[in-house]
mmCIF file of C-alpha atoms in Angstrom:
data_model
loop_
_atom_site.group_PDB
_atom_site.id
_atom_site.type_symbol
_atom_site.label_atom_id
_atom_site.label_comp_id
_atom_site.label_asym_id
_atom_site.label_seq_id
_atom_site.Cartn_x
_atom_site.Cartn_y
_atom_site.Cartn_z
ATOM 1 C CA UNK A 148 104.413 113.768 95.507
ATOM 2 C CA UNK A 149 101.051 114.993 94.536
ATOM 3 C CA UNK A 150 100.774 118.331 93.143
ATOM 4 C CA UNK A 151 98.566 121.158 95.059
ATOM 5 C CA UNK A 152 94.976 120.371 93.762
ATOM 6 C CA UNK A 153 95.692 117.402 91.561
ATOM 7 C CA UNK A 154 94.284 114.177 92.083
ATOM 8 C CA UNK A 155 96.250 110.563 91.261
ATOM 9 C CA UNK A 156 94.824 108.003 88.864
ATOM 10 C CA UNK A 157 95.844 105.079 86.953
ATOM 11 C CA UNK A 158 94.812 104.459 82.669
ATOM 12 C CA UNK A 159 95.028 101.439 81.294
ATOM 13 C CA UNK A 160 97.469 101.500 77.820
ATOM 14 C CA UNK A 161 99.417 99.000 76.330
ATOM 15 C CA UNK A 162 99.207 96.237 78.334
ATOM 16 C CA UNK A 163 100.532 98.530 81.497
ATOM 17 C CA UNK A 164 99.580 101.491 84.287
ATOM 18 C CA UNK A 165 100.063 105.050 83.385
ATOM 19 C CA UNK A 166 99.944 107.582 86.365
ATOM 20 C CA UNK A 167 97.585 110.280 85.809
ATOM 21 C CA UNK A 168 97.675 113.484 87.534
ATOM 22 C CA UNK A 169 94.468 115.397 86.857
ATOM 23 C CA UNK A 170 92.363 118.279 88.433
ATOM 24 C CA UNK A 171 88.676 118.581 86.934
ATOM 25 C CA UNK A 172 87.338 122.059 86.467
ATOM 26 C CA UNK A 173 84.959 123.254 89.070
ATOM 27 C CA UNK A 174 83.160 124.888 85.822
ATOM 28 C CA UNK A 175 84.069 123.138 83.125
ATOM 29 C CA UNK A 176 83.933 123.920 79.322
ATOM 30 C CA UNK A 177 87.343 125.037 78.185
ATOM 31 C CA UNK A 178 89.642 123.082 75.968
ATOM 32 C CA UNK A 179 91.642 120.914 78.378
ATOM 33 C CA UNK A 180 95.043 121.157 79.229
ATOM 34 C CA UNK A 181 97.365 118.243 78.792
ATOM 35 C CA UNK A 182 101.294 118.711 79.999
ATOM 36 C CA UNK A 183 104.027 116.377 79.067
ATOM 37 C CA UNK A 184 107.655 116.607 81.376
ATOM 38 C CA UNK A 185 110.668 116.284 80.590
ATOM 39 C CA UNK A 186 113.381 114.043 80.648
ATOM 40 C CA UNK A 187 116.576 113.388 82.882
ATOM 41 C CA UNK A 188 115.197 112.937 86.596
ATOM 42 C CA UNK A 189 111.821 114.052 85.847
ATOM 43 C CA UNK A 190 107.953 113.530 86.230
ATOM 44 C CA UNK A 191 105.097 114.395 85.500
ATOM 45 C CA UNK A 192 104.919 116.002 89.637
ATOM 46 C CA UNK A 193 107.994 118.018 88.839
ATOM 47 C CA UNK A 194 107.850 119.431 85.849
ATOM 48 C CA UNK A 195 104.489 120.646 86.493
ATOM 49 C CA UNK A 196 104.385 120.934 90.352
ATOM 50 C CA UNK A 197 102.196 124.803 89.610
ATOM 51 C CA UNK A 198 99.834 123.794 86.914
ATOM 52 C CA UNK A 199 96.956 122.072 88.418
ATOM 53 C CA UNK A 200 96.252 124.940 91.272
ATOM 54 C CA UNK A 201 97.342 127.638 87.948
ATOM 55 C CA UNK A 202 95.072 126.503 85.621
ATOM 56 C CA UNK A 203 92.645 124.087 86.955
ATOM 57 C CA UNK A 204 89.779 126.679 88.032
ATOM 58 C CA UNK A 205 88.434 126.623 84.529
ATOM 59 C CA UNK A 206 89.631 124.085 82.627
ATOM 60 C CA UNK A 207 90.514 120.465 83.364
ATOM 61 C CA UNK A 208 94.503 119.983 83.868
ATOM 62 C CA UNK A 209 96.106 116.461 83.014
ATOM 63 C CA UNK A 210 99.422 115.250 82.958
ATOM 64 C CA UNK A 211 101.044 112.227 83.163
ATOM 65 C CA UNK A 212 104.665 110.118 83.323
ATOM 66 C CA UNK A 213 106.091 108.671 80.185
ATOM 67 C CA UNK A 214 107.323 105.096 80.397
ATOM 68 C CA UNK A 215 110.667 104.830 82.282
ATOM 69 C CA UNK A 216 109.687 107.796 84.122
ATOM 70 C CA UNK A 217 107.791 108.348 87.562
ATOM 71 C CA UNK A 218 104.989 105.620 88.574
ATOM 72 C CA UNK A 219 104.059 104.721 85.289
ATOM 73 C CA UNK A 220 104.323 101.167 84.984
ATOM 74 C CA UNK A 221 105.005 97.683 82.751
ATOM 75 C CA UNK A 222 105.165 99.818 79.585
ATOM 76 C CA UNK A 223 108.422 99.584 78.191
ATOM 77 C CA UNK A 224 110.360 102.775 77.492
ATOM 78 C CA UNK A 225 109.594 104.656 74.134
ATOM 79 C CA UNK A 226 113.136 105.906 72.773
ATOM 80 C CA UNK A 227 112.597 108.634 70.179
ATOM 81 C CA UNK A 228 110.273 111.703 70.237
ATOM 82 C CA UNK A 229 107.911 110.604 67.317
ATOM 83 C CA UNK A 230 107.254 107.081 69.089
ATOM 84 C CA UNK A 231 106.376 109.066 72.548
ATOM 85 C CA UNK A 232 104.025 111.771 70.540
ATOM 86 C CA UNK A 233 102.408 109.021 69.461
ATOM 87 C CA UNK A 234 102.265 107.287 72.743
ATOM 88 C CA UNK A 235 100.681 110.394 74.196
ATOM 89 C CA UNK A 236 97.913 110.085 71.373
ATOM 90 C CA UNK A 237 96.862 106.869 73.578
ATOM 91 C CA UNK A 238 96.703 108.556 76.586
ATOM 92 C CA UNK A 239 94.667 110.723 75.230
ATOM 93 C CA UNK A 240 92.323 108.176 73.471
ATOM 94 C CA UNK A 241 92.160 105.947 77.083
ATOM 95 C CA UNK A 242 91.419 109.174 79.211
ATOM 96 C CA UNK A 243 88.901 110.069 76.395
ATOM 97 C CA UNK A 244 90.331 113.295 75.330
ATOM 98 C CA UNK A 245 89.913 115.194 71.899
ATOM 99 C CA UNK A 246 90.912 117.943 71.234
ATOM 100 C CA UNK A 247 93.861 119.649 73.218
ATOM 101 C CA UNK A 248 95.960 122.204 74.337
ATOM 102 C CA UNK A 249 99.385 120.971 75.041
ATOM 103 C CA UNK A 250 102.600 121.610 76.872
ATOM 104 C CA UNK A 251 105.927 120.388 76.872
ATOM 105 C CA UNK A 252 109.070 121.078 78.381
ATOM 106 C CA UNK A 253 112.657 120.428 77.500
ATOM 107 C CA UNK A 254 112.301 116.549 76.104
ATOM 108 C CA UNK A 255 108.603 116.888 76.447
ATOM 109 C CA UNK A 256 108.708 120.439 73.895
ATOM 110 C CA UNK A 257 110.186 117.597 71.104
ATOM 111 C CA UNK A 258 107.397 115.220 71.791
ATOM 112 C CA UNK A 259 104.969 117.897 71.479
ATOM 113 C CA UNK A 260 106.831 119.157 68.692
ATOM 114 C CA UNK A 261 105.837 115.815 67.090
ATOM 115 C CA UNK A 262 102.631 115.740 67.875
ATOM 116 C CA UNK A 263 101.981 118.748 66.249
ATOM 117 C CA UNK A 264 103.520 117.124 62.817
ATOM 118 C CA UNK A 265 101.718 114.028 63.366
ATOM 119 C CA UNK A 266 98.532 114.647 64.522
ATOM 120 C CA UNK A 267 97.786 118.299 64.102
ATOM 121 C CA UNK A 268 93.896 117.607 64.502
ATOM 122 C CA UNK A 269 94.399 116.732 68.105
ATOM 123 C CA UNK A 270 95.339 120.032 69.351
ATOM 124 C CA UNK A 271 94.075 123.859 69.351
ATOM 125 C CA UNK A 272 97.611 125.124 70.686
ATOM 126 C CA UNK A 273 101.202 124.128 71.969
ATOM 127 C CA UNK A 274 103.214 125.694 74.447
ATOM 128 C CA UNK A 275 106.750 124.577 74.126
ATOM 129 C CA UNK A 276 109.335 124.879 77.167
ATOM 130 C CA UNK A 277 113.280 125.377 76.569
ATOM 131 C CA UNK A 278 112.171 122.530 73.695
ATOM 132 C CA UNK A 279 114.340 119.659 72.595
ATOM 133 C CA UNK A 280 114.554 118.637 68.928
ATOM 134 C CA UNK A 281 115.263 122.162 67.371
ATOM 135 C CA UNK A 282 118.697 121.923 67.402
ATOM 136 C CA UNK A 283 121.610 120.481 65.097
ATOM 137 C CA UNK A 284 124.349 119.474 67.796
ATOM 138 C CA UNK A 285 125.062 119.615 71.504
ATOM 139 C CA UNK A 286 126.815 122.751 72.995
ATOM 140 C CA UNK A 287 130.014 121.934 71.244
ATOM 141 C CA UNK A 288 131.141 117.983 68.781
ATOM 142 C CA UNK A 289 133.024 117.328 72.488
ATOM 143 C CA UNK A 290 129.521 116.934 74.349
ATOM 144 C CA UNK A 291 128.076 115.695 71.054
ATOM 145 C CA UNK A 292 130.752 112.541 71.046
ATOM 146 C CA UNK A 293 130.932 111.572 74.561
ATOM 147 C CA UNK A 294 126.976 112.073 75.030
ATOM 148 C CA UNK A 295 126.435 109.747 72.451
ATOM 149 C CA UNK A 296 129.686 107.372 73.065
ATOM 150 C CA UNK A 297 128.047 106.812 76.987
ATOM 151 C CA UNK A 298 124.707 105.717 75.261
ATOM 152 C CA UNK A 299 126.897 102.871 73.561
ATOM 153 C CA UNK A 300 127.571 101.495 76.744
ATOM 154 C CA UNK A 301 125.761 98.434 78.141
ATOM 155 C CA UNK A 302 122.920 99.007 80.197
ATOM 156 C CA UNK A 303 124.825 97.319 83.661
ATOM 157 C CA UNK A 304 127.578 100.533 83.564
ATOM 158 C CA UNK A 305 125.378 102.915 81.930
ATOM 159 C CA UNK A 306 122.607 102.936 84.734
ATOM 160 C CA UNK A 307 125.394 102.077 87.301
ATOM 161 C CA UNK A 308 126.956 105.456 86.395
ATOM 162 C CA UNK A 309 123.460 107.218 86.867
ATOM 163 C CA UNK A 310 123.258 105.741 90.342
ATOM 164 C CA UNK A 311 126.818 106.931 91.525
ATOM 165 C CA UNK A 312 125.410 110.888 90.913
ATOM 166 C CA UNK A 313 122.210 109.975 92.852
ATOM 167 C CA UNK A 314 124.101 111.463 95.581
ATOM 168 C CA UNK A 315 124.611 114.738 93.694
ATOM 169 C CA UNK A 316 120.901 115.379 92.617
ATOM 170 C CA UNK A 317 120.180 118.340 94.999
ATOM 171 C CA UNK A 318 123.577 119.900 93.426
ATOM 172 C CA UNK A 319 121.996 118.598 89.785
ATOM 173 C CA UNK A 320 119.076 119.931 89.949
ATOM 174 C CA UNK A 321 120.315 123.528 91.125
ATOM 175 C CA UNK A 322 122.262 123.602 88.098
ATOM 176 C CA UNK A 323 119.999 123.603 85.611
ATOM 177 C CA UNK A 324 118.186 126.641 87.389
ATOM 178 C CA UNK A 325 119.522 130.540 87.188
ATOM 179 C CA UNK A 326 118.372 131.019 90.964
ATOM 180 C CA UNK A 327 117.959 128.198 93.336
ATOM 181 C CA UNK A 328 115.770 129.596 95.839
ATOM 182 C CA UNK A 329 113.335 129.708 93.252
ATOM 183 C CA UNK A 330 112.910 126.259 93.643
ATOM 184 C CA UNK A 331 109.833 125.252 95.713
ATOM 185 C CA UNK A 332 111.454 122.354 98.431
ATOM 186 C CA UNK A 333 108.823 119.721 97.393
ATOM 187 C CA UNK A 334 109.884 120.171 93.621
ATOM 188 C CA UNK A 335 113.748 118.938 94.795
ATOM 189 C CA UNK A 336 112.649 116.179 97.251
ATOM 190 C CA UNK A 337 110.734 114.689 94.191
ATOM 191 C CA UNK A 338 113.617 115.333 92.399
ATOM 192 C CA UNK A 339 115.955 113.283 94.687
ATOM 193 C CA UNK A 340 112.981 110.504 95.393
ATOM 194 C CA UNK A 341 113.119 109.938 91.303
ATOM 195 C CA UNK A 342 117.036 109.402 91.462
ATOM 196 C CA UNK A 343 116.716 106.933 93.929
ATOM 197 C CA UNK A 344 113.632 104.932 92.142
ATOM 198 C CA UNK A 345 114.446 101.580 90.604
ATOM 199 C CA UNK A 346 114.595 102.030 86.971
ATOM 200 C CA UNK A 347 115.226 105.695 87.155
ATOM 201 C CA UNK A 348 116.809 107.070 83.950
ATOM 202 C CA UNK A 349 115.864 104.392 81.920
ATOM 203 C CA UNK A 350 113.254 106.483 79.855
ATOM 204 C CA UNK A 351 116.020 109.382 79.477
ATOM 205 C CA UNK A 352 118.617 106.489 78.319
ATOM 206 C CA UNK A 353 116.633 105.222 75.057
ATOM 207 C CA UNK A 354 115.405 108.594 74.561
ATOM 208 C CA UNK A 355 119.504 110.154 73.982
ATOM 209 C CA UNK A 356 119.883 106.753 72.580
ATOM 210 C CA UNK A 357 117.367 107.425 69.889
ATOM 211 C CA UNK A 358 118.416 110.763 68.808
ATOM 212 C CA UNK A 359 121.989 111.426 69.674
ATOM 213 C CA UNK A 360 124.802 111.009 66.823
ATOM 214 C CA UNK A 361 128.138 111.449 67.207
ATOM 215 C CA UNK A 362 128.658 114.629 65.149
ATOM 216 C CA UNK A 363 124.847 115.657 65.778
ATOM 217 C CA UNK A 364 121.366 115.307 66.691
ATOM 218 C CA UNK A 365 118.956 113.420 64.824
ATOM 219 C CA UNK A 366 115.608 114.631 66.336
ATOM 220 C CA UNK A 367 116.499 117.856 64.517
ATOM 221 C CA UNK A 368 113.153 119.431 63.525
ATOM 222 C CA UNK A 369 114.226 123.212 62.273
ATOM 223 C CA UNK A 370 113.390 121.785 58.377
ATOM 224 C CA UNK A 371 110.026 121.013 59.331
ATOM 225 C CA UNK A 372 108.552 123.211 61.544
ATOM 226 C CA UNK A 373 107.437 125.447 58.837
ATOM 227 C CA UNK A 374 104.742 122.550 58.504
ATOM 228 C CA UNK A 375 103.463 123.012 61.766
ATOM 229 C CA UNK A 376 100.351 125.697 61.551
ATOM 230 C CA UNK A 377 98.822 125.118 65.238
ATOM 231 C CA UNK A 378 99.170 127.938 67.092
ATOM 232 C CA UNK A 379 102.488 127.821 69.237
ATOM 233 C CA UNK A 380 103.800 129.588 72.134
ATOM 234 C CA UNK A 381 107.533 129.112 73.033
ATOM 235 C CA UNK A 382 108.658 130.244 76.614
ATOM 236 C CA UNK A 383 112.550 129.757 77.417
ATOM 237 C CA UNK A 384 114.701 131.061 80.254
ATOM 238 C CA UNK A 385 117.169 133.615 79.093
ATOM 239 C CA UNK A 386 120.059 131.738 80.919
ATOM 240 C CA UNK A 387 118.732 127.975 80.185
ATOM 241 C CA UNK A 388 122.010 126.003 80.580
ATOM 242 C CA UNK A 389 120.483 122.918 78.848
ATOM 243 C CA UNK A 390 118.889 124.170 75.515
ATOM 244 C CA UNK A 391 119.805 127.162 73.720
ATOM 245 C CA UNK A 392 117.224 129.838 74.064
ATOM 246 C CA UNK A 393 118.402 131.011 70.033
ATOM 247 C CA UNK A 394 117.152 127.371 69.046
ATOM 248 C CA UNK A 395 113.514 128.467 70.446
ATOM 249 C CA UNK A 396 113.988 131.994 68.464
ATOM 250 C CA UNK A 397 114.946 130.722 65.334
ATOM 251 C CA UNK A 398 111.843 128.153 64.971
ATOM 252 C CA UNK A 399 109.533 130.633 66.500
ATOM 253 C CA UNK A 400 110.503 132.532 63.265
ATOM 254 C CA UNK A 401 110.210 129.849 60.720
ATOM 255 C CA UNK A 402 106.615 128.578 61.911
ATOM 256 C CA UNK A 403 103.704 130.447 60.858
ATOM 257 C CA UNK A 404 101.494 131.147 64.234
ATOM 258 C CA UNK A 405 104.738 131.531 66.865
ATOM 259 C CA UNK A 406 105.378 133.645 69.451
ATOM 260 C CA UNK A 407 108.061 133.769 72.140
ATOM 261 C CA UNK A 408 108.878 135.154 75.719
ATOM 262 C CA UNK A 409 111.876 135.265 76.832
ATOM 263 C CA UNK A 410 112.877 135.427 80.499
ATOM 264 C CA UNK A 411 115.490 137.578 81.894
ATOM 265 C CA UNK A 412 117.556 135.903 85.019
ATOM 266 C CA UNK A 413 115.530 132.387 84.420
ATOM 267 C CA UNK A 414 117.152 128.700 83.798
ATOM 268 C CA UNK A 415 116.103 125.919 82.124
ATOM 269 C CA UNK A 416 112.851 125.602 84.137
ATOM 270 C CA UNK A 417 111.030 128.094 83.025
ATOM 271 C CA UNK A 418 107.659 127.216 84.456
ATOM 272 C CA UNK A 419 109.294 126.578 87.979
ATOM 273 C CA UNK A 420 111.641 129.566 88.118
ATOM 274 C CA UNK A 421 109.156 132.144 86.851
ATOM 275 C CA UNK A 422 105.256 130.776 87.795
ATOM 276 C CA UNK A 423 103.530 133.900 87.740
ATOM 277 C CA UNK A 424 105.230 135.035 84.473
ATOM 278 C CA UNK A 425 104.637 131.677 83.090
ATOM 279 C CA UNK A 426 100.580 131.502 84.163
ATOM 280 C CA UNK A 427 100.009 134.989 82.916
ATOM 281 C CA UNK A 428 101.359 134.085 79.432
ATOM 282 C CA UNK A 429 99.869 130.666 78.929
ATOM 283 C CA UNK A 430 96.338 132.542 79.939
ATOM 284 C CA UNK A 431 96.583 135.419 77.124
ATOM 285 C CA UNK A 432 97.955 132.749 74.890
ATOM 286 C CA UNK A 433 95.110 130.683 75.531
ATOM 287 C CA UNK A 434 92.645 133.649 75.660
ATOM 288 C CA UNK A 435 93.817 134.585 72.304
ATOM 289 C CA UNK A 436 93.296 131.321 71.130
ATOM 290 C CA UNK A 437 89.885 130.908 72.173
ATOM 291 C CA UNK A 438 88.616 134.423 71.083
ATOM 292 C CA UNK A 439 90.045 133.535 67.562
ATOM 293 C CA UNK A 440 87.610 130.179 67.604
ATOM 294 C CA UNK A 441 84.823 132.309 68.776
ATOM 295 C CA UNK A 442 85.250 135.000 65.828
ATOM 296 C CA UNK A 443 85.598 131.897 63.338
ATOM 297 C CA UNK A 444 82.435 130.276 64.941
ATOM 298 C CA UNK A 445 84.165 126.955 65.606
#
């Protein structure tokens, strides 16, 4: 699937393919955009199946698939957040990119999380979706243990298991949402289509491989966020299943340029569930930010 308005393009990196999805500004001149998805059965087309057509009439809109994930290809899966931020930095370098806004959701909030603490020069805001990384432990040490015991298991059963709920993904997919038929019918045809590519999973799998322990997380980032002085915009579904919208609350409070919206009767995807609510905050977000460059003259 192609997104409304977005166009398809390969960049070279590493050796391998990464699938671009891109719309260029009619009238260009704002800071570009540049999404990141998230993980499970994800791509770059789902997670951000609204953007390009949202925000494309001004500013160019770019997202693209992490390895293991979607059509990007011959790159070999990343593992932990701080290894993908920094993949992402090459994406940007090969499509020629600067200076950014950026915006993650779910597994794609902790790599942006990362970038943020590793290469704060690269961006002029964050928008961070039901983030990962800002939390000390699954909902409850049961999920904690057997989450991390099934990423001990070889690769042959572990992926085998993935394939035996291919057959559940429309019932997945609808249960990481607060309504379901606020769920565009494209979105969960991609959705299924991922399940059923070969590899699928494989990115998620070294990514909870990388940062779950068995009593807790270790892509925990609420002792460093502080740190992290580009402006930031969290926006999390009151009733995310997934990620705890109190994780998003608590670091919005620690950093020092934060603010959050939270979404009455909304899920874990935020920017799916709610797209008007979600296009009208990222504009005064990014309004704001841009009338604070003008006033500094930068």
């Amino acid at each position: 699937m192609i997104p409304h308005q977005a166009t398809e393009e390969r960049a070279a990196v590493r050796g391998g393919q990464v699938r671009v999805l891109r719309r260029t500004a009619a009238a260009p001149g704002r800071t570009p955009l540049v999404l990141v998805h998230g993980g499970g059965t994800d791509n770059a087309a789902i997670s951000w199946h609204f953007a390009f057509s949202d925000f494309g009439d001004d500013r160019d809109v770019i997202a693209f698939d992490l390895p293991g994930f979607g059509e990007t290809a011959n790159i070999d899966p990343l593992g932990g957040p701080a290894a993908m931020a920094e993949f992402t930095i090459e994406v940007l370098d090969a499509l020629g990119l600067d200076r950014v806004l950026m915006a993650g959701v779910s597994m794609g909030g902790d790599v942006v999380l990362n970038v943020a603490l590793l290469h704060p020069e690269r961006l002029a805001g964050i928008v961070l979706v039901a983030p990962g990384g800002l939390s000390p432990v699954l909902r409850g040490k049961a999920v904690q243990f057997s989450s991390w015991a099934a990423g001990k298991l070889p690769d042959a059963v572990l992926f085998g298991l993935s394939r035996m709920v291919t057959t559940q993904a429309e019932r997945m997919v609808r249960g990481i949402i607060h309504e379901s038929s606020t769920l565009p019918d494209a979105v969960l045809r991609e959705f299924v289509a991922e399940q059923q590519r070969p590899g699928a999973n494989v990115g998620y799998a070294r990514y909870n491989q990388a940062t779950l322990g068995p009593w807790g997380m270790k892509n925990d980032l609420r002792s460093r966020v502080h740190e992290i002085e580009t402006p930031t915009l969290f926006f999390h579904g009151a009733e995310d299943p997934m990620v705890c919208p109190q994780d998003s609350q608590v670091a919005a409070a620690l950093m020092p340029d934060a603010r959050i919206h939270l979404i009455p009767s909304c899920g874990h995807w935020a920017q799916l569930e709610k797209p008007t609510i979600f296009k009208n905050a990222l504009e005064g977000f990014f309004a704001e930010i841009e009338a604070r460059r003008t006033a500094q003259g930068s």
